[in-house]
Amino acid sequence: MAKDPSEHIKEFRAALPRTDEDFLGSIRDWKNIQLAQDEEVIWLKGFTPEQAVSQEIRQLPGLLLYELREGLLFRKDALVPSKKMRTALLWTPIDKALKLTFPVSNNNFFGIDGKVEVKLKPVEEERPAAALLCSMAEIRDMIVTLPKFRLERIVWILIDDKALFLGTPLLGLPGKPYWADNGHLLPAGFDFEFSNLSTLLQQKYNADLEQWLLWTEDGHMLRLPKSSFRKLSVSSFRLTEKSQEWIS
């Protein structure tokens, strides 16, 4: 039986405190979602009914889900609106708004008398590599040639025009290897200048171990929510590559 075209189609909005932005990595691949920001809140729209009740949404801390009716926001099953929806917001697809990029500022303070600079130093001790950072342009033709069982052991994330692969054994691809320590991913051949920094930085920035902290040789750090990593497959790689405007 055909549905009545006059049947109400629910339209959703969600509000998340800007302080919890990092948790949006778990839904970054939902390309139908759009994001806008005001002073203290991140607004989301475009949810399908299935997404609106999904586990990924329920697990976002501090998120409030509303149904939008005639410009008013209603909580679930509420008869009275909670507030009026803001207008004149600038909406951006979530995967573009949350595109991961390497930071430009040095991460040189973490609360020990306010004067401790994070530095990495070359070391001779060899540690087993756990991650590999590769240029998408260099590996696009190589991924499709690798055996499926090798790909299934790897998770990955996109950072700028590079792919970070995590898992062992590492893929036989050209790239920059990293080793793992207390939630940190450190460039092969480098370690923190002071041995106790690893634990202190982990406690400061990653106490729940829900992120990877990716470091460069000059002390820059990028936080990577573990929920943003996805299983590697030829199809996931091709879809991601297709959605970006890669320049050979």
PDB file of C-alpha atoms in Angstrom:
ATOM      1  CA  MET A   1       0.000   0.000   0.000  1.00  0.00           C
ATOM      2  CA  ALA A   2       1.408   3.395  -1.015  1.00  0.00           C
ATOM      3  CA  LYS A   3       2.257   5.859   1.714  1.00  0.00           C
ATOM      4  CA  ASP A   4       0.116   8.922   2.151  1.00  0.00           C
ATOM      5  CA  PRO A   5       2.149  11.805   0.645  1.00  0.00           C
ATOM      6  CA  SER A   6       0.787  14.051   3.371  1.00  0.00           C
ATOM      7  CA  GLU A   7       2.324  11.839   6.079  1.00  0.00           C
ATOM      8  CA  HIS A   8       4.654  13.839   8.283  1.00  0.00           C
ATOM      9  CA  ILE A   9       8.347  13.367   7.470  1.00  0.00           C
ATOM     10  CA  LYS A  10      10.459  14.126  10.522  1.00  0.00           C
ATOM     11  CA  GLU A  11      13.321  16.565  10.188  1.00  0.00           C
ATOM     12  CA  PHE A  12      15.983  16.440  12.880  1.00  0.00           C
ATOM     13  CA  ARG A  13      18.469  18.876  14.368  1.00  0.00           C
ATOM     14  CA  ALA A  14      21.135  18.065  16.937  1.00  0.00           C
ATOM     15  CA  ALA A  15      23.109  20.344  19.236  1.00  0.00           C
ATOM     16  CA  LEU A  16      26.510  19.461  20.700  1.00  0.00           C
ATOM     17  CA  PRO A  17      28.727  21.623  22.951  1.00  0.00           C
ATOM     18  CA  ARG A  18      31.747  22.861  21.022  1.00  0.00           C
ATOM     19  CA  THR A  19      33.972  21.449  23.769  1.00  0.00           C
ATOM     20  CA  ASP A  20      32.916  17.943  22.644  1.00  0.00           C
ATOM     21  CA  GLU A  21      33.739  18.435  18.958  1.00  0.00           C
ATOM     22  CA  ASP A  22      36.370  15.665  18.955  1.00  0.00           C
ATOM     23  CA  PHE A  23      33.657  13.039  19.516  1.00  0.00           C
ATOM     24  CA  LEU A  24      32.109  13.814  16.110  1.00  0.00           C
ATOM     25  CA  GLY A  25      34.809  11.693  14.509  1.00  0.00           C
ATOM     26  CA  SER A  26      32.531   8.664  14.961  1.00  0.00           C
ATOM     27  CA  ILE A  27      30.028  10.074  12.424  1.00  0.00           C
ATOM     28  CA  ARG A  28      32.449  11.956  10.182  1.00  0.00           C
ATOM     29  CA  ASP A  29      31.792   9.518   7.324  1.00  0.00           C
ATOM     30  CA  TRP A  30      28.039  10.247   7.292  1.00  0.00           C
ATOM     31  CA  LYS A  31      28.275  12.476   4.237  1.00  0.00           C
ATOM     32  CA  ASN A  32      24.568  13.393   4.363  1.00  0.00           C
ATOM     33  CA  ILE A  33      25.123  15.268   7.638  1.00  0.00           C
ATOM     34  CA  GLN A  34      25.815  19.007   7.607  1.00  0.00           C
ATOM     35  CA  LEU A  35      27.409  21.022  10.388  1.00  0.00           C
ATOM     36  CA  ALA A  36      27.183  24.643  11.532  1.00  0.00           C
ATOM     37  CA  GLN A  37      28.603  26.452  14.550  1.00  0.00           C
ATOM     38  CA  ASP A  38      27.627  29.350  16.758  1.00  0.00           C
ATOM     39  CA  GLU A  39      29.378  30.706  19.840  1.00  0.00           C
ATOM     40  CA  GLU A  40      29.040  27.621  22.061  1.00  0.00           C
ATOM     41  CA  VAL A  41      27.143  24.981  20.079  1.00  0.00           C
ATOM     42  CA  ILE A  42      27.740  22.794  17.046  1.00  0.00           C
ATOM     43  CA  TRP A  43      24.512  22.210  15.095  1.00  0.00           C
ATOM     44  CA  LEU A  44      23.921  19.137  12.941  1.00  0.00           C
ATOM     45  CA  LYS A  45      21.236  18.395  10.368  1.00  0.00           C
ATOM     46  CA  GLY A  46      20.427  15.923   7.596  1.00  0.00           C
ATOM     47  CA  PHE A  47      19.910  12.796   9.732  1.00  0.00           C
ATOM     48  CA  THR A  48      17.905   9.919   8.370  1.00  0.00           C
ATOM     49  CA  PRO A  49      15.396   8.434  10.852  1.00  0.00           C
ATOM     50  CA  GLU A  50      17.714   5.433  11.255  1.00  0.00           C
ATOM     51  CA  GLN A  51      20.736   7.627  12.011  1.00  0.00           C
ATOM     52  CA  ALA A  52      18.770   9.694  14.515  1.00  0.00           C
ATOM     53  CA  VAL A  53      18.244   6.648  16.759  1.00  0.00           C
ATOM     54  CA  SER A  54      21.565   4.925  16.041  1.00  0.00           C
ATOM     55  CA  GLN A  55      24.081   3.862  18.659  1.00  0.00           C
ATOM     56  CA  GLU A  56      26.625   6.323  17.253  1.00  0.00           C
ATOM     57  CA  ILE A  57      24.300   9.227  18.050  1.00  0.00           C
ATOM     58  CA  ARG A  58      23.300   7.930  21.474  1.00  0.00           C
ATOM     59  CA  GLN A  59      26.963   7.634  22.471  1.00  0.00           C
ATOM     60  CA  LEU A  60      27.834  11.273  21.710  1.00  0.00           C
ATOM     61  CA  PRO A  61      28.214  12.958  25.125  1.00  0.00           C
ATOM     62  CA  GLY A  62      26.194  16.123  25.634  1.00  0.00           C
ATOM     63  CA  LEU A  63      24.293  15.808  22.356  1.00  0.00           C
ATOM     64  CA  LEU A  64      20.663  16.954  22.311  1.00  0.00           C
ATOM     65  CA  LEU A  65      18.479  15.655  19.490  1.00  0.00           C
ATOM     66  CA  TYR A  66      15.458  17.651  18.378  1.00  0.00           C
ATOM     67  CA  GLU A  67      12.677  17.337  15.846  1.00  0.00           C
ATOM     68  CA  LEU A  68      12.253  20.493  13.780  1.00  0.00           C
ATOM     69  CA  ARG A  69       8.647  21.607  13.255  1.00  0.00           C
ATOM     70  CA  GLU A  70       7.866  24.942  11.632  1.00  0.00           C
ATOM     71  CA  GLY A  71      11.105  26.472  12.840  1.00  0.00           C
ATOM     72  CA  LEU A  72      10.712  25.188  16.409  1.00  0.00           C
ATOM     73  CA  LEU A  73      12.776  22.512  18.165  1.00  0.00           C
ATOM     74  CA  PHE A  74      10.990  19.727  20.046  1.00  0.00           C
ATOM     75  CA  ARG A  75      12.624  17.077  22.217  1.00  0.00           C
ATOM     76  CA  LYS A  76      11.460  13.489  21.695  1.00  0.00           C
ATOM     77  CA  ASP A  77       7.725  13.050  22.424  1.00  0.00           C
ATOM     78  CA  ALA A  78       7.472  16.632  23.718  1.00  0.00           C
ATOM     79  CA  LEU A  79       4.313  18.619  23.004  1.00  0.00           C
ATOM     80  CA  VAL A  80       5.885  21.979  23.843  1.00  0.00           C
ATOM     81  CA  PRO A  81       8.935  23.271  21.913  1.00  0.00           C
ATOM     82  CA  SER A  82      12.237  23.724  23.726  1.00  0.00           C
ATOM     83  CA  LYS A  83      13.425  26.660  21.641  1.00  0.00           C
ATOM     84  CA  LYS A  84      13.376  28.292  18.236  1.00  0.00           C
ATOM     85  CA  MET A  85      15.876  27.070  15.675  1.00  0.00           C
ATOM     86  CA  ARG A  86      18.530  29.634  14.818  1.00  0.00           C
ATOM     87  CA  THR A  87      18.580  30.934  11.269  1.00  0.00           C
ATOM     88  CA  ALA A  88      21.398  32.347   9.118  1.00  0.00           C
ATOM     89  CA  LEU A  89      23.787  29.532  10.051  1.00  0.00           C
ATOM     90  CA  LEU A  90      26.542  28.556   7.634  1.00  0.00           C
ATOM     91  CA  TRP A  91      26.146  24.834   6.903  1.00  0.00           C
ATOM     92  CA  THR A  92      29.051  22.662   5.709  1.00  0.00           C
ATOM     93  CA  PRO A  93      29.230  18.898   4.956  1.00  0.00           C
ATOM     94  CA  ILE A  94      30.571  17.218   8.089  1.00  0.00           C
ATOM     95  CA  ASP A  95      33.414  15.372   6.359  1.00  0.00           C
ATOM     96  CA  LYS A  96      34.765  18.678   5.043  1.00  0.00           C
ATOM     97  CA  ALA A  97      34.134  20.632   8.256  1.00  0.00           C
ATOM     98  CA  LEU A  98      36.010  18.015  10.292  1.00  0.00           C
ATOM     99  CA  LYS A  99      38.797  17.308   7.827  1.00  0.00           C
ATOM    100  CA  LEU A 100      41.852  16.330   9.804  1.00  0.00           C
ATOM    101  CA  THR A 101      44.909  18.522   9.300  1.00  0.00           C
ATOM    102  CA  PHE A 102      48.294  18.730  10.932  1.00  0.00           C
ATOM    103  CA  PRO A 103      48.509  21.613  13.439  1.00  0.00           C
ATOM    104  CA  VAL A 104      50.761  24.579  12.754  1.00  0.00           C
ATOM    105  CA  SER A 105      51.429  25.609  16.355  1.00  0.00           C
ATOM    106  CA  ASN A 106      53.923  23.854  18.569  1.00  0.00           C
ATOM    107  CA  ASN A 107      52.461  21.929  21.500  1.00  0.00           C
ATOM    108  CA  ASN A 108      54.891  23.223  24.104  1.00  0.00           C
ATOM    109  CA  PHE A 109      52.906  23.395  27.340  1.00  0.00           C
ATOM    110  CA  PHE A 110      51.272  20.735  29.440  1.00  0.00           C
ATOM    111  CA  GLY A 111      51.177  22.131  32.940  1.00  0.00           C
ATOM    112  CA  ILE A 112      54.452  21.367  34.685  1.00  0.00           C
ATOM    113  CA  ASP A 113      55.341  24.821  36.027  1.00  0.00           C
ATOM    114  CA  GLY A 114      54.150  26.065  32.638  1.00  0.00           C
ATOM    115  CA  LYS A 115      57.639  25.897  31.142  1.00  0.00           C
ATOM    116  CA  VAL A 116      58.196  22.394  29.819  1.00  0.00           C
ATOM    117  CA  GLU A 117      58.628  22.191  26.058  1.00  0.00           C
ATOM    118  CA  VAL A 118      57.801  18.962  24.273  1.00  0.00           C
ATOM    119  CA  LYS A 119      60.764  17.864  22.171  1.00  0.00           C
ATOM    120  CA  LEU A 120      61.608  14.653  20.357  1.00  0.00           C
ATOM    121  CA  LYS A 121      65.147  13.362  19.954  1.00  0.00           C
ATOM    122  CA  PRO A 122      66.738  10.807  17.617  1.00  0.00           C
ATOM    123  CA  VAL A 123      67.381   7.407  19.234  1.00  0.00           C
ATOM    124  CA  GLU A 124      69.325   4.375  18.067  1.00  0.00           C
ATOM    125  CA  GLU A 125      67.054   1.804  19.698  1.00  0.00           C
ATOM    126  CA  GLU A 126      64.794   0.182  17.101  1.00  0.00           C
ATOM    127  CA  ARG A 127      61.108  -0.253  17.974  1.00  0.00           C
ATOM    128  CA  PRO A 128      58.574  -2.249  15.965  1.00  0.00           C
ATOM    129  CA  ALA A 129      56.520  -0.040  13.665  1.00  0.00           C
ATOM    130  CA  ALA A 130      52.762   0.080  14.314  1.00  0.00           C
ATOM    131  CA  ALA A 131      51.574   2.688  11.808  1.00  0.00           C
ATOM    132  CA  LEU A 132      52.451   3.997   8.359  1.00  0.00           C
ATOM    133  CA  LEU A 133      51.731   7.471   6.923  1.00  0.00           C
ATOM    134  CA  CYS A 134      51.488   7.419   3.126  1.00  0.00           C
ATOM    135  CA  SER A 135      50.788   9.873   0.345  1.00  0.00           C
ATOM    136  CA  MET A 136      47.453   9.042  -1.299  1.00  0.00           C
ATOM    137  CA  ALA A 137      48.844  10.005  -4.708  1.00  0.00           C
ATOM    138  CA  GLU A 138      51.721   7.516  -4.355  1.00  0.00           C
ATOM    139  CA  ILE A 139      49.726   4.491  -3.186  1.00  0.00           C
ATOM    140  CA  ARG A 140      46.421   4.752  -5.063  1.00  0.00           C
ATOM    141  CA  ASP A 141      47.473   2.111  -7.608  1.00  0.00           C
ATOM    142  CA  MET A 142      49.193  -0.132  -5.048  1.00  0.00           C
ATOM    143  CA  ILE A 143      46.285  -0.672  -2.662  1.00  0.00           C
ATOM    144  CA  VAL A 144      44.235  -2.589  -5.227  1.00  0.00           C
ATOM    145  CA  THR A 145      47.072  -5.066  -5.756  1.00  0.00           C
ATOM    146  CA  LEU A 146      47.389  -6.109  -2.108  1.00  0.00           C
ATOM    147  CA  PRO A 147      45.754  -9.356  -0.879  1.00  0.00           C
ATOM    148  CA  LYS A 148      42.402  -8.918   0.830  1.00  0.00           C
ATOM    149  CA  PHE A 149      43.569 -10.691   4.003  1.00  0.00           C
ATOM    150  CA  ARG A 150      46.375  -8.118   4.411  1.00  0.00           C
ATOM    151  CA  LEU A 151      43.940  -5.218   4.184  1.00  0.00           C
ATOM    152  CA  GLU A 152      41.502  -6.744   6.685  1.00  0.00           C
ATOM    153  CA  ARG A 153      44.083  -6.490   9.485  1.00  0.00           C
ATOM    154  CA  ILE A 154      44.474  -2.726   9.023  1.00  0.00           C
ATOM    155  CA  VAL A 155      42.441   0.318  10.052  1.00  0.00           C
ATOM    156  CA  TRP A 156      43.039   3.727   8.535  1.00  0.00           C
ATOM    157  CA  ILE A 157      42.228   7.439   8.597  1.00  0.00           C
ATOM    158  CA  LEU A 158      42.670  10.321   6.164  1.00  0.00           C
ATOM    159  CA  ILE A 159      44.853  13.308   7.167  1.00  0.00           C
ATOM    160  CA  ASP A 160      45.091  16.066   4.569  1.00  0.00           C
ATOM    161  CA  ASP A 161      46.267  14.280   1.392  1.00  0.00           C
ATOM    162  CA  LYS A 162      47.792  11.382   3.331  1.00  0.00           C
ATOM    163  CA  ALA A 163      46.510   8.089   4.686  1.00  0.00           C
ATOM    164  CA  LEU A 164      47.557   6.758   8.092  1.00  0.00           C
ATOM    165  CA  PHE A 165      47.423   2.960   8.293  1.00  0.00           C
ATOM    166  CA  LEU A 166      47.438   1.271  11.701  1.00  0.00           C
ATOM    167  CA  GLY A 167      47.957  -2.421  12.384  1.00  0.00           C
ATOM    168  CA  THR A 168      50.466  -5.229  12.001  1.00  0.00           C
ATOM    169  CA  PRO A 169      51.993  -6.499   9.888  1.00  0.00           C
ATOM    170  CA  LEU A 170      52.301  -3.144   8.135  1.00  0.00           C
ATOM    171  CA  LEU A 171      51.467  -2.900   4.463  1.00  0.00           C
ATOM    172  CA  GLY A 172      54.358  -2.962   2.023  1.00  0.00           C
ATOM    173  CA  LEU A 173      53.814   0.614   0.884  1.00  0.00           C
ATOM    174  CA  PRO A 174      56.131   3.631   0.650  1.00  0.00           C
ATOM    175  CA  GLY A 175      55.596   5.857   3.642  1.00  0.00           C
ATOM    176  CA  LYS A 176      56.725   7.097   7.021  1.00  0.00           C
ATOM    177  CA  PRO A 177      56.617   4.507   9.863  1.00  0.00           C
ATOM    178  CA  TYR A 178      55.584   5.229  13.444  1.00  0.00           C
ATOM    179  CA  TRP A 179      55.878   3.224  16.659  1.00  0.00           C
ATOM    180  CA  ALA A 180      53.320   3.160  19.481  1.00  0.00           C
ATOM    181  CA  ASP A 181      53.800   4.053  23.162  1.00  0.00           C
ATOM    182  CA  ASN A 182      51.106   4.916  25.763  1.00  0.00           C
ATOM    183  CA  GLY A 183      48.638   6.043  23.099  1.00  0.00           C
ATOM    184  CA  HIS A 184      51.325   8.026  21.236  1.00  0.00           C
ATOM    185  CA  LEU A 185      52.398   7.392  17.653  1.00  0.00           C
ATOM    186  CA  LEU A 186      56.012   8.540  17.364  1.00  0.00           C
ATOM    187  CA  PRO A 187      58.143   8.749  14.199  1.00  0.00           C
ATOM    188  CA  ALA A 188      60.464   5.777  13.807  1.00  0.00           C
ATOM    189  CA  GLY A 189      63.903   6.638  15.170  1.00  0.00           C
ATOM    190  CA  PHE A 190      62.586   9.283  17.581  1.00  0.00           C
ATOM    191  CA  ASP A 191      61.448   9.377  21.210  1.00  0.00           C
ATOM    192  CA  PHE A 192      60.547  12.049  23.750  1.00  0.00           C
ATOM    193  CA  GLU A 193      63.562  13.967  25.020  1.00  0.00           C
ATOM    194  CA  PHE A 194      62.634  13.078  28.612  1.00  0.00           C
ATOM    195  CA  SER A 195      61.581   9.508  29.338  1.00  0.00           C
ATOM    196  CA  ASN A 196      58.706  10.446  31.665  1.00  0.00           C
ATOM    197  CA  LEU A 197      56.979  12.694  29.100  1.00  0.00           C
ATOM    198  CA  SER A 198      55.180   9.789  27.466  1.00  0.00           C
ATOM    199  CA  THR A 199      53.098   8.970  30.541  1.00  0.00           C
ATOM    200  CA  LEU A 200      52.581  12.606  31.563  1.00  0.00           C
ATOM    201  CA  LEU A 201      51.346  13.632  28.122  1.00  0.00           C
ATOM    202  CA  GLN A 202      49.103  10.583  27.921  1.00  0.00           C
ATOM    203  CA  GLN A 203      47.526  11.477  31.274  1.00  0.00           C
ATOM    204  CA  LYS A 204      47.104  15.106  30.197  1.00  0.00           C
ATOM    205  CA  TYR A 205      45.660  14.636  26.706  1.00  0.00           C
ATOM    206  CA  ASN A 206      44.510  11.037  26.442  1.00  0.00           C
ATOM    207  CA  ALA A 207      43.674   9.653  29.877  1.00  0.00           C
ATOM    208  CA  ASP A 208      40.835   7.471  28.547  1.00  0.00           C
ATOM    209  CA  LEU A 209      43.031   6.155  25.692  1.00  0.00           C
ATOM    210  CA  GLU A 210      40.241   6.864  23.197  1.00  0.00           C
ATOM    211  CA  GLN A 211      42.642   8.701  20.883  1.00  0.00           C
ATOM    212  CA  TRP A 212      45.965   8.252  19.184  1.00  0.00           C
ATOM    213  CA  LEU A 213      48.349  11.194  19.623  1.00  0.00           C
ATOM    214  CA  LEU A 214      50.345  11.494  16.398  1.00  0.00           C
ATOM    215  CA  TRP A 215      53.652  13.360  16.727  1.00  0.00           C
ATOM    216  CA  THR A 216      56.061  14.946  14.260  1.00  0.00           C
ATOM    217  CA  GLU A 217      59.790  15.265  14.813  1.00  0.00           C
ATOM    218  CA  ASP A 218      59.496  18.957  15.722  1.00  0.00           C
ATOM    219  CA  GLY A 219      57.001  18.362  18.544  1.00  0.00           C
ATOM    220  CA  HIS A 220      53.677  18.973  16.806  1.00  0.00           C
ATOM    221  CA  MET A 221      50.793  16.754  17.920  1.00  0.00           C
ATOM    222  CA  LEU A 222      47.561  15.737  16.202  1.00  0.00           C
ATOM    223  CA  ARG A 223      44.751  14.019  18.120  1.00  0.00           C
ATOM    224  CA  LEU A 224      43.105  11.162  16.232  1.00  0.00           C
ATOM    225  CA  PRO A 225      39.927   9.719  17.823  1.00  0.00           C
ATOM    226  CA  LYS A 226      40.077   5.938  17.562  1.00  0.00           C
ATOM    227  CA  SER A 227      36.413   5.965  16.577  1.00  0.00           C
ATOM    228  CA  SER A 228      37.375   7.829  13.384  1.00  0.00           C
ATOM    229  CA  PHE A 229      39.504   4.938  12.090  1.00  0.00           C
ATOM    230  CA  ARG A 230      37.745   2.559   9.707  1.00  0.00           C
ATOM    231  CA  LYS A 231      38.583  -0.896   8.402  1.00  0.00           C
ATOM    232  CA  LEU A 232      40.639  -0.886   5.242  1.00  0.00           C
ATOM    233  CA  SER A 233      39.278  -2.372   2.045  1.00  0.00           C
ATOM    234  CA  VAL A 234      39.681  -1.591  -1.638  1.00  0.00           C
ATOM    235  CA  SER A 235      36.125  -0.249  -1.755  1.00  0.00           C
ATOM    236  CA  SER A 236      36.550   2.037   1.296  1.00  0.00           C
ATOM    237  CA  PHE A 237      39.801   3.364  -0.143  1.00  0.00           C
ATOM    238  CA  ARG A 238      38.284   4.044  -3.566  1.00  0.00           C
ATOM    239  CA  LEU A 239      35.195   5.719  -2.109  1.00  0.00           C
ATOM    240  CA  THR A 240      37.316   7.988   0.059  1.00  0.00           C
ATOM    241  CA  GLU A 241      39.630   8.826  -2.825  1.00  0.00           C
ATOM    242  CA  LYS A 242      36.681   9.567  -5.093  1.00  0.00           C
ATOM    243  CA  SER A 243      35.161  11.959  -2.554  1.00  0.00           C
ATOM    244  CA  GLN A 244      38.341  14.049  -2.498  1.00  0.00           C
ATOM    245  CA  GLU A 245      39.823  16.136  -5.284  1.00  0.00           C
ATOM    246  CA  TRP A 246      43.213  14.476  -5.480  1.00  0.00           C
ATOM    247  CA  ILE A 247      45.863  16.021  -7.708  1.00  0.00           C
ATOM    248  CA  SER A 248      48.340  13.569  -9.156  1.00  0.00           C
TER     249      SER A 248
END
